[in-house]
Coordinates of C-alpha atoms and ligand atoms in Angstrom, one line a residue:
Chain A
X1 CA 0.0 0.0 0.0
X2 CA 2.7 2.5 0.7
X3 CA 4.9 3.0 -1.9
X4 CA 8.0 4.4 -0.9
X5 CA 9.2 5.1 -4.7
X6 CA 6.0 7.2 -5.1
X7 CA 7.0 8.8 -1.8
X8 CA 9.8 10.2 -2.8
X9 CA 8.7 11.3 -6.3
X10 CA 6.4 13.6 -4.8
X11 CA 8.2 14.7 -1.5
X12 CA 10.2 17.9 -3.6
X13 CA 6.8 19.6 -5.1
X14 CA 5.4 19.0 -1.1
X15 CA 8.5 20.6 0.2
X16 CA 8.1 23.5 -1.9
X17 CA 4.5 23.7 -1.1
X18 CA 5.6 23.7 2.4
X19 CA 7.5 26.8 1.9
X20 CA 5.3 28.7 0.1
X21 CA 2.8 27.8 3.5
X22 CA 5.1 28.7 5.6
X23 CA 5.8 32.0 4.0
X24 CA 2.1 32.7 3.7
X25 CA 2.0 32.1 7.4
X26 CA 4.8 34.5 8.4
X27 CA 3.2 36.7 6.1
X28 CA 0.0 37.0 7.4
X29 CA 1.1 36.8 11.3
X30 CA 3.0 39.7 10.2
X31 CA -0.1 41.4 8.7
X32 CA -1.8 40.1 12.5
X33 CA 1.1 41.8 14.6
X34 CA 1.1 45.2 13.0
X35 CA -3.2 44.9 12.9
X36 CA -3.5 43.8 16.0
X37 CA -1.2 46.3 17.6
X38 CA -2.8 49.4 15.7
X39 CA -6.0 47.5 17.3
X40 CA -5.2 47.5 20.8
X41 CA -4.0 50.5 20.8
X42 CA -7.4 51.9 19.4
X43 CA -9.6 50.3 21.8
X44 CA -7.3 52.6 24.7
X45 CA -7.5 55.6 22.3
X46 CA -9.0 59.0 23.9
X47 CA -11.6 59.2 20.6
X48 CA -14.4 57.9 20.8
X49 CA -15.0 57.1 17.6
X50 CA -11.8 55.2 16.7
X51 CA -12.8 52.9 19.9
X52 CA -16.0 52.4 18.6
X53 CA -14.8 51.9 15.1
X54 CA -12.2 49.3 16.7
X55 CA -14.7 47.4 18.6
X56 CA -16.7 47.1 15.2
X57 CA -13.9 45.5 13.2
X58 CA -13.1 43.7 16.4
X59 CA -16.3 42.1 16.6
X60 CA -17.6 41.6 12.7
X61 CA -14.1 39.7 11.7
X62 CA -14.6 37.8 14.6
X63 CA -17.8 36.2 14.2
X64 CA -17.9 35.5 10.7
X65 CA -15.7 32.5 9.3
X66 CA -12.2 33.0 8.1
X67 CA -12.8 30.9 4.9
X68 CA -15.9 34.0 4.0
X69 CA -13.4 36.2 4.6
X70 CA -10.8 34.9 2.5
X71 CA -13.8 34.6 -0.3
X72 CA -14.6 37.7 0.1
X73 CA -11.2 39.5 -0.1
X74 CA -10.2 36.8 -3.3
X75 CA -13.6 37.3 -5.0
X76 CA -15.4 39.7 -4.0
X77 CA -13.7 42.7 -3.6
X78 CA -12.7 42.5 -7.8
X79 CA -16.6 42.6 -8.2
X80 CA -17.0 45.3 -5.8
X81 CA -14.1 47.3 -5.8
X82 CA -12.3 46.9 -9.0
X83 CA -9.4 45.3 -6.9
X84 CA -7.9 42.6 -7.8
X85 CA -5.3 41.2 -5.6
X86 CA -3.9 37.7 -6.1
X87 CA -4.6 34.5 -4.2
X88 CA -1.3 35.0 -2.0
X89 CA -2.1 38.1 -1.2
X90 CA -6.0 37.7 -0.4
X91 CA -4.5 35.1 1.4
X92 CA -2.1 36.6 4.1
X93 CA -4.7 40.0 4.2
X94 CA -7.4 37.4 5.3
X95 CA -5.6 35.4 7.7
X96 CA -3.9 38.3 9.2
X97 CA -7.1 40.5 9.5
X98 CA -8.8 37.8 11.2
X99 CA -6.2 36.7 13.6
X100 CA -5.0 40.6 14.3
X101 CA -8.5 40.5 16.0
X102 CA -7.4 38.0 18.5
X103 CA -3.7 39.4 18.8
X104 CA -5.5 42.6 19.8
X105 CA -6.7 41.3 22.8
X106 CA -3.5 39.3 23.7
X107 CA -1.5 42.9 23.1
X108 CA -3.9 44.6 25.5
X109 CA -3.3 42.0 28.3
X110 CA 0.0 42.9 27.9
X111 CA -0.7 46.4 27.8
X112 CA -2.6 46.1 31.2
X113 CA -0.5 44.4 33.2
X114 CA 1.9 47.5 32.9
X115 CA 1.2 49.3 35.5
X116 CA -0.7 52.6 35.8
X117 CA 2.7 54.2 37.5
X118 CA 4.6 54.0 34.3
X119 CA 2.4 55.9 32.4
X120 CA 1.6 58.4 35.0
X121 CA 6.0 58.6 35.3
X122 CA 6.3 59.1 31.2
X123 CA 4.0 61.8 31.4
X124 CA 5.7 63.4 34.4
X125 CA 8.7 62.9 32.0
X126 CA 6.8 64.9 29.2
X127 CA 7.3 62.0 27.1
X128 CA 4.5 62.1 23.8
X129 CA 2.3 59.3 23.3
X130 CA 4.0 58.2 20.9
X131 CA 7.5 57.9 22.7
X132 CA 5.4 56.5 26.0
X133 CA 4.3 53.8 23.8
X134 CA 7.3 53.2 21.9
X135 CA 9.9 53.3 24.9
X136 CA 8.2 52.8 28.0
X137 CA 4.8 50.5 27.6
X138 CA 5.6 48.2 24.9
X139 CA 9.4 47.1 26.2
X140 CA 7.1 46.1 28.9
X141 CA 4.4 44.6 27.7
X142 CA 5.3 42.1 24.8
X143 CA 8.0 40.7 26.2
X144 CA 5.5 38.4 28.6
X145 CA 3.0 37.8 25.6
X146 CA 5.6 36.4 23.4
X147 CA 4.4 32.5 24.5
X148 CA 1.0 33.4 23.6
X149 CA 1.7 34.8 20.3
X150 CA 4.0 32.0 19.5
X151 CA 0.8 29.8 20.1
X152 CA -1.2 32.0 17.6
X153 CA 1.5 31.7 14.8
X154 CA 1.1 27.8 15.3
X155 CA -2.6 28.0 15.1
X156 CA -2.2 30.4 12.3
X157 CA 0.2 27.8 10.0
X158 CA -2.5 24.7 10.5
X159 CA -5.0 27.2 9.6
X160 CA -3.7 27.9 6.2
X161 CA -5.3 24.9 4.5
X162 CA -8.2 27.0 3.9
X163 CA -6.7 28.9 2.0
X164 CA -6.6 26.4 -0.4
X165 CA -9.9 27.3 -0.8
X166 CA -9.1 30.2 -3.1
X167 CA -6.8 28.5 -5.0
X168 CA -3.4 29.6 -3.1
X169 CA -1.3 26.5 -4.0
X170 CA -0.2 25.7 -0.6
X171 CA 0.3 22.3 1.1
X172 CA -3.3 20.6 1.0
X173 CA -4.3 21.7 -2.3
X174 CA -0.6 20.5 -3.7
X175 CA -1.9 17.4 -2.3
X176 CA -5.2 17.3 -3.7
X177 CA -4.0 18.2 -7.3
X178 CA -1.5 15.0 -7.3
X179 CA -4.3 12.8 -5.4
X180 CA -6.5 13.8 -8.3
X181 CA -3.2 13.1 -10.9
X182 CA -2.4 9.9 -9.8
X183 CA -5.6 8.9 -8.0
X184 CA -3.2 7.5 -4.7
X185 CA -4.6 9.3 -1.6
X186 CA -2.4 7.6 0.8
X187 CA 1.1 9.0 0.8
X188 CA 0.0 12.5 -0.4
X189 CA -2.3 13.0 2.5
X190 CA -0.3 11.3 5.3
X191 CA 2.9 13.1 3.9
X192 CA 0.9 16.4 4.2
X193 CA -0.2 15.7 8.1
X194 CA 3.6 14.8 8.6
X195 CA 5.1 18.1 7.2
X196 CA 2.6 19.7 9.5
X197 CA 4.0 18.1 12.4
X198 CA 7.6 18.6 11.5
X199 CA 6.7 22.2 11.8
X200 CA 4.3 22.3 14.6
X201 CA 5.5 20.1 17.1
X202 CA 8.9 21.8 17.3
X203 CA 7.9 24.5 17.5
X204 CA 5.3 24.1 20.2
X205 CA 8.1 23.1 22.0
X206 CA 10.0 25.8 21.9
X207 CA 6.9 28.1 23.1
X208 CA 7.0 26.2 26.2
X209 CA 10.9 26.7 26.7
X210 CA 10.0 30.5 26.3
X211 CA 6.7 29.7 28.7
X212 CA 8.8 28.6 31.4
X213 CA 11.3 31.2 31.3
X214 CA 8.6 34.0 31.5
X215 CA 7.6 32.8 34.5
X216 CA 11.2 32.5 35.9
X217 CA 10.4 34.7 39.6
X218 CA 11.9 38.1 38.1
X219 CA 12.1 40.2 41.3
X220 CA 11.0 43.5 40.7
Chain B
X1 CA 7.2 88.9 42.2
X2 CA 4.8 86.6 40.1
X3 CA 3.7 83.4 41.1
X4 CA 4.8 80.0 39.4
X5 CA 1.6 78.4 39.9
X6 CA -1.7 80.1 40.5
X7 CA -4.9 77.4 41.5
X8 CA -7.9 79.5 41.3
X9 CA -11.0 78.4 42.5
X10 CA -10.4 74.9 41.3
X11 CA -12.4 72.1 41.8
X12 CA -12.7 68.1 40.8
X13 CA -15.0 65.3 41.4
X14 CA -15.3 61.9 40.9
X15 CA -18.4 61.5 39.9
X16 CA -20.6 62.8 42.5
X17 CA -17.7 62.8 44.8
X18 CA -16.4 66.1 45.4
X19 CA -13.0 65.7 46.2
X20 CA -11.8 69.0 45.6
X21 CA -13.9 71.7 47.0
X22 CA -12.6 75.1 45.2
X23 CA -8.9 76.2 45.9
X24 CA -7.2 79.0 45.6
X25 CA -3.4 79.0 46.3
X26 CA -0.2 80.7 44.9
X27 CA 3.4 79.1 45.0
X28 CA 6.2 81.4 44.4
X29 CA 9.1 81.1 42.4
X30 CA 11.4 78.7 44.4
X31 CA 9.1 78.7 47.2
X32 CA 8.9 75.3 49.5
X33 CA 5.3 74.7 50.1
X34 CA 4.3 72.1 52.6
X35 CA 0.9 70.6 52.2
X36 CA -0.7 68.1 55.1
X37 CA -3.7 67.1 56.0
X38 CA -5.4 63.9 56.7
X39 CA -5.9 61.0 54.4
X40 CA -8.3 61.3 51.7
X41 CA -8.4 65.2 52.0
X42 CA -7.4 65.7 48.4
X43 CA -3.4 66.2 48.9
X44 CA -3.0 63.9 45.9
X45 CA -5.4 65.0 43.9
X46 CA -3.7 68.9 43.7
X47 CA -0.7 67.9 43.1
X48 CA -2.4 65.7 40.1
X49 CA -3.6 68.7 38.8
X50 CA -1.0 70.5 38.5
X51 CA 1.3 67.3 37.1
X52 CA -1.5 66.9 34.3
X53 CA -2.4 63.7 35.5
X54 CA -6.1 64.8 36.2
X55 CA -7.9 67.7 34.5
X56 CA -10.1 70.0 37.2
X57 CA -13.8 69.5 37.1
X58 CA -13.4 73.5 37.0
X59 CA -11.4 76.8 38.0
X60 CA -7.7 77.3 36.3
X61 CA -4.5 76.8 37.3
X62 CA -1.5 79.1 35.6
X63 CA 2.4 78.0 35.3
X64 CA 4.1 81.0 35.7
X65 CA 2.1 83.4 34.4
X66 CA 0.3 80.9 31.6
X67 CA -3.0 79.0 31.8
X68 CA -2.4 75.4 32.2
X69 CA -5.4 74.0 31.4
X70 CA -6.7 76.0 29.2
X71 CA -6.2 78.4 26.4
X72 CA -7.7 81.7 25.7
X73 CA -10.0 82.1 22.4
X74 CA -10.8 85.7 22.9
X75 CA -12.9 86.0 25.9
X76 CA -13.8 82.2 26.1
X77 CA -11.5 79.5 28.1
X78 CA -11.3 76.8 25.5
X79 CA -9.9 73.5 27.3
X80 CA -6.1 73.1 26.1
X81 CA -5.0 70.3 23.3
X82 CA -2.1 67.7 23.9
X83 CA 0.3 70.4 22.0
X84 CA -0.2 73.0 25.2
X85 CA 0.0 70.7 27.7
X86 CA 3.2 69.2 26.4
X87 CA 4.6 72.7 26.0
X88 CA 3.2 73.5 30.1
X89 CA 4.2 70.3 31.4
X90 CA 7.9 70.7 30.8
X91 CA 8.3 73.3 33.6
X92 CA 6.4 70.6 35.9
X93 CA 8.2 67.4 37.4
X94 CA 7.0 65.2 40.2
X95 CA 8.5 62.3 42.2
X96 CA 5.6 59.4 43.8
X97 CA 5.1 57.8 46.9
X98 CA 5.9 54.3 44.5
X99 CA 8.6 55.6 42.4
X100 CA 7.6 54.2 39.3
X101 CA 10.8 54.0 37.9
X102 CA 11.0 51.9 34.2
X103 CA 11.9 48.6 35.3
X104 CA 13.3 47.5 32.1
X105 CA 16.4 50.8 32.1
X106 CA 19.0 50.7 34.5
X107 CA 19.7 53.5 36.5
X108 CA 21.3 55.8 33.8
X109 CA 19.0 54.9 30.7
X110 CA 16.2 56.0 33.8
X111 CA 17.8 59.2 34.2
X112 CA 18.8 59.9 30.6
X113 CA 16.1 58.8 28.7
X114 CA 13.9 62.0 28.7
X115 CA 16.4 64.0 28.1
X116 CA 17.3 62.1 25.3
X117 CA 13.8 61.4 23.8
X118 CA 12.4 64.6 25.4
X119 CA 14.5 67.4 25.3
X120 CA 16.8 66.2 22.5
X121 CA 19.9 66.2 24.1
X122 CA 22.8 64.2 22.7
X123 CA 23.7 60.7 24.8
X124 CA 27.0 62.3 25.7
X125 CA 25.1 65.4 27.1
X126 CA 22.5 63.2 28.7
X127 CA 24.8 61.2 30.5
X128 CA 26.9 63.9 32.1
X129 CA 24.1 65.4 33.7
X130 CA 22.4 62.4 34.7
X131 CA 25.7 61.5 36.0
X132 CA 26.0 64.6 38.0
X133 CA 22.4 64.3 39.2
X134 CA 23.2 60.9 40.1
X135 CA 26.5 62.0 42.2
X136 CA 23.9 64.8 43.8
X137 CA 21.8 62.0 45.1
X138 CA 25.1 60.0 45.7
X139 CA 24.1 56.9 43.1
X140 CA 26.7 57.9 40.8
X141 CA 28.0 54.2 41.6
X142 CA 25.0 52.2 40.4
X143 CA 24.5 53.1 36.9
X144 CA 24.3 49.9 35.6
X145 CA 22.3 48.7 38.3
X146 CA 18.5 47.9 37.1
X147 CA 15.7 49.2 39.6
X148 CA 15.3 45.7 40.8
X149 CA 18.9 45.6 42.4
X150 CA 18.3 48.8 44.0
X151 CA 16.6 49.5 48.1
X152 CA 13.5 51.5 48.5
X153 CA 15.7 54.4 49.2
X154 CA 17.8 54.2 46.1
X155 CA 14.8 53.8 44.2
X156 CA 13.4 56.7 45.0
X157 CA 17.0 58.7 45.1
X158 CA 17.3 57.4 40.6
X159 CA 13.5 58.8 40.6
X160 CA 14.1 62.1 42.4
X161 CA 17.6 62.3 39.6
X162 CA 15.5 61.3 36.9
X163 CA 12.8 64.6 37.7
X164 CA 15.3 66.5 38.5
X165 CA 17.5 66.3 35.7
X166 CA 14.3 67.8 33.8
X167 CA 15.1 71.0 35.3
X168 CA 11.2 72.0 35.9
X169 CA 10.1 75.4 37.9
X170 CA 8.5 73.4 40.4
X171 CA 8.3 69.8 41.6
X172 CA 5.8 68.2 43.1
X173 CA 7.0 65.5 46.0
X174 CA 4.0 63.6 46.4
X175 CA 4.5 61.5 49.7
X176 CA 7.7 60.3 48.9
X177 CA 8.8 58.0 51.7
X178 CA 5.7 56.9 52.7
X179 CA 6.3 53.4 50.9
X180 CA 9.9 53.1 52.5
X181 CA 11.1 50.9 55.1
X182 CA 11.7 53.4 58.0
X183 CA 15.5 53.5 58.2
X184 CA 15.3 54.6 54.5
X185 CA 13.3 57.4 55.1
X186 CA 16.5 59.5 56.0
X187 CA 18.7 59.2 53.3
X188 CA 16.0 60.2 50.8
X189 CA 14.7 63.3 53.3
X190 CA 18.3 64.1 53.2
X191 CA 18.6 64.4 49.4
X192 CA 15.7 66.3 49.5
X193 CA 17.1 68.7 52.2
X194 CA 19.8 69.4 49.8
X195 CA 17.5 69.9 46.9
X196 CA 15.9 72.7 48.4
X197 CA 19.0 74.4 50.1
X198 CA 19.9 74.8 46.4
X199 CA 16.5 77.0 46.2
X200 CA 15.5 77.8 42.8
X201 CA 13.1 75.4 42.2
X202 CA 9.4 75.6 43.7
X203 CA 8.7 72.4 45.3
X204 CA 5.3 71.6 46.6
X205 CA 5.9 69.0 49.4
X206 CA 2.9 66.6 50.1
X207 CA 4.0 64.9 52.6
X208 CA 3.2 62.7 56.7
X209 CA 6.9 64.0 57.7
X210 CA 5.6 66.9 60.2
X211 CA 9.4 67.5 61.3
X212 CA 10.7 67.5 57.9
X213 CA 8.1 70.0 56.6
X214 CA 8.2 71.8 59.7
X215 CA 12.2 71.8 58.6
X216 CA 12.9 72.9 55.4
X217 CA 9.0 74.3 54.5
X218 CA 8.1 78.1 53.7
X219 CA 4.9 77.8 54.5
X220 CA 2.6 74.8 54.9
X221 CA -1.1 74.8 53.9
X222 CA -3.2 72.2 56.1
X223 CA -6.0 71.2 54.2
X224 CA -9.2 68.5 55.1
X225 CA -12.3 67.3 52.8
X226 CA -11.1 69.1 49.6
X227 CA -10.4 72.6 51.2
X228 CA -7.7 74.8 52.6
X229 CA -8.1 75.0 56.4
X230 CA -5.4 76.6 57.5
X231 CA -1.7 78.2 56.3
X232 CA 0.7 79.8 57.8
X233 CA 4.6 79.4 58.2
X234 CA 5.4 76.2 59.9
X235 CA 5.6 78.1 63.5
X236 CA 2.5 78.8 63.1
X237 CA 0.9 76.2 61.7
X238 CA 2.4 73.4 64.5
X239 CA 3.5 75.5 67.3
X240 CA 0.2 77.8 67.2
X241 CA -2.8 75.9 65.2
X242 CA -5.6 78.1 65.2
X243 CA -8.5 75.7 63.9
X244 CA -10.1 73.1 65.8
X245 CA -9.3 70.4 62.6
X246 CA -5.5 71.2 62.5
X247 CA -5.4 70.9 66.3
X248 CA -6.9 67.7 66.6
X249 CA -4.7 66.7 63.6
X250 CA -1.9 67.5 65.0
X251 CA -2.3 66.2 68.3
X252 CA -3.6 62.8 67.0
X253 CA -0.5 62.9 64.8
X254 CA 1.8 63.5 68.1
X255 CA 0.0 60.8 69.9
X256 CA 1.8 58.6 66.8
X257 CA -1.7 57.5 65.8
X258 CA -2.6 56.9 62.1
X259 CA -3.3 59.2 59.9
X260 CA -7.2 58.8 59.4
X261 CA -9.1 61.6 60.1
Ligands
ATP1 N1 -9.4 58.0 40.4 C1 -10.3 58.2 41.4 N2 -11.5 57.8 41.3 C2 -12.4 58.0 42.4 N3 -12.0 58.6 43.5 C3 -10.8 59.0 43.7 C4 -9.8 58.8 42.6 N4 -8.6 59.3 43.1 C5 -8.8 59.8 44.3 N5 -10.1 59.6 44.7 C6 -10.7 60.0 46.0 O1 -10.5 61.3 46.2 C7 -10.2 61.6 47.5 C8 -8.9 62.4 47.7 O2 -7.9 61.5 47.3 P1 -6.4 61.9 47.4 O3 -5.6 60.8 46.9 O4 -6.1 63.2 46.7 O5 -6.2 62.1 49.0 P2 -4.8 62.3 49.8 O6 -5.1 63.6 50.6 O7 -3.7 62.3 48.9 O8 -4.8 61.1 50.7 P3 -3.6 60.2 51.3 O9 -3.0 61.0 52.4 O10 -4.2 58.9 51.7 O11 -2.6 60.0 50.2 C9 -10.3 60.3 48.3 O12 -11.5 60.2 48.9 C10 -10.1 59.3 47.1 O13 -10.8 58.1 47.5
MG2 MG1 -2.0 61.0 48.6

């Protein structure tokens, strides 16, 4: 049943694949860092209207599915707007609007545990905003939610299969198109769940190294 | 001479909490104002105001001769934008009861980073007067040292540097050794002692310390439930209290009890 010969025939075109779904996902967590971040920091804004505006985007791109979104971005928008933005791109846009929703909130636990003294200190300081944020608040508060979003970039990676959905020729859909070649759904499938691992699991470890030294006693 | 800071008839609430009941006081240049009173009375809460880390419910405070606050559009008071108070707030420094110091700078990126980031200065420039500010508070040995290595004391020695080296018109020392271990209190009263002997900066000292401010104090404004109650110059205001409140206070004080009212 397995055939080892077959294995190794299509191994290269499923490592490449692998890359290009591995770039997608930096991509788009990217995309999720910066959006997120520009998030968070909206919800704590003095307007009203850009925490309002925040909580809306916050709370539509989170309860409607990521594959609708990806649809929507990929084909959609061309109808709509007269954009038309290729399936890599629609790709990483989608998965790093959605997940920059839950980053947000991960940012602004961060955010809060810094505490109201420092802020109160940089504007004693006369420090702007901008500098309070930049050199004061944020040294503080990622450096604790690094596990977390470690987590999320995992979650993000076995999340990009959807994104075969609009035809972004990643891992699954690499394996579809030679299951539907060669009509063997054995090794393609099995070799696609094992590339996965071989990213995942490692690195999952490594989120717990950095776990554990976070909550190394850091007297303050 | 003209004041450095004017509060006229200022007020705040939380909420429906008055806090602030309408206060009218003048600092001078370089004058050392003492301000006690009970807990709760609103101590805080003035020098807040003046720091610009609350905004009055209502009333104006000036900054040597400038509204705070608030700028002038013709007749009208028009409540002032980020731009003014960043302009203002730059002859304003403060010190807190808990430090605050940035826990991820050691003790000469604490002191040096505003006037880096702030007032532009050059990291050479920075450094030599951090470094001498540092030597005035006698730290000038734990530079690299990051707030977590340091005592209470120290702590609050790198935080008195680090307003300091601001060079504002007037400070406000908002119970600053109240979070200290007793035998720290001294060294930091001490640093302060020296601070205003130097004498040109205002400093408007909030503070449980009755023999300190009785010490080194101009004049010392006892004030309960959001008002003024009583000033004077510190003879007057602990060796001849003319109010019931501040005599109670005081003698409830004497009798080492807390400092409820
Ligand atoms: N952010 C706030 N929200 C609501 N109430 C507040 C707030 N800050 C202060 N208060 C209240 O305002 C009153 C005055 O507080 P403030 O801290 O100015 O008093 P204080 O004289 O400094 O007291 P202490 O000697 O204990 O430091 C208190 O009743 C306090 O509970
Ligand atoms: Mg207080």
């Amino acid at each position: 049943m397995w055939d080892w010969q077959y294995v190794f025939e299509i191994l290269p075109e499923l490592v490449r694949a692998l890359k290009m779904t591995v770039s997608a996902t930096l991509c788009g967590f990217a995309v999720a860092c910066v959006g997120g971040l520009l998030l968070a920091a909206a919800v704590r804004s003095r307007y009203m209207f850009l925490r309002l505006a925040a909580k809306a985007v916050i709370g539509f791109i989170r309860n409607t599915p990521l594959l609708v979104q990806v649809f929507f971005l990929y084909y959609s928008l061309p109808v709509l707007a007269d954009i038309k933005i290729s399936a890599f791109a629609a790709g990483i846009i989608g998965l790093g609007l959605h997940y920059s929703t839950y980053l947000s909130e991960v940012y602004r636990s961060g955010i809060e545990a810094v505490p109201k003294g420092q802020w109160e200190a940089a504007t004693a300081l006369n420090f702007s905003k901008w500098r309070t944020w930049r050199n004061i608040v944020l040294p503080q508060a990622l450096p604790p939610i690094i596990p977390v979003m470690g987590n999320y970039l995992i979650v993000m990676f076995k999340e990009t299969p959807i994104l075969s959905a609009i035809t972004l020729v990643e891992l699954l859909l690499t394996a579809k198109n030679l299951v539907s070649d060669t009509y063997r759904v054995f090794e393609p499938y099995t070799l696609v769940g094992i590339l996965f691992l071989a990213i995942s699991y490692p690195a999952s470890l490594l989120v717990q190294r950095l776990e554990k030294r976070m909550n190394l006693p850091r007297g303050l | 001479m003209q004041s450095i800071v004017r509060y006229s008839n200022i007020t705040k609430s939380y909420g429906d909490l008055e806090v602030i009941k309408g206060i009218d006081l003048d600092i001078a240049p370089g004058e050392k104002l003492a301000v006690i009173g009970p807990s709760g009375s609103g101590k805080t809460t003035l020098g807040r105001m003046l720091m610009t880390l609350e905004v009055p419910t209502s009333g104006t405070i000036e900054l040597d001769g400038e509204l705070l606050w608030h700028i002038r559009d013709k007749e009208r008071l028009i409540r002032a934008n980020e731009k003014h108070l960043h302009r203002m707030r730059g002859s304003v420094g403060m010190v807190f009861q808990h430090f605050n110091l940035f826990p991820h700078m050691n003790v000469l990126r604490n002191v040096t980073e505003a006037p880096r980031k702030v007032l532009g200065m050059s990291k050479e420039e920075a450094a030599e007067s951090a470094v001498s500010m540092l030597r005035k508070v006698g730290l000038e040995d734990k530079l690299k040292m990051y707030p977590a290595q340091l005592s209470g004391g120290q702590k609050q020695r790198v935080a008195i540097a680090r307003a300091l080296v601001m060079r504002p018109k007037v400070m406000v020392f908002d119970e600053v050794t109240s979070a200290l271990d007793p035998e720290l209190v001294g060294e930091v009263l001490e640093v302060i002692r020296e601070i205003a002997e130097e004498g040109e900066m205002a400093m408007m000292l909030i503070t449980h310390e009755m023999d300190f401010a009785k010490e080194i104090a101009d004049r010392v404004i006892f004030g309960a439930d959001g008002r003024i109650v009583e000033q004077g110059t510190p003879e007057q205001i602990f060796d001849n209290p003319q109010s019931e409140r501040l005599q109670s206070f005081l003698k409830r004080f004497r009798a080492g009890y807390a400092l409820r009212d």
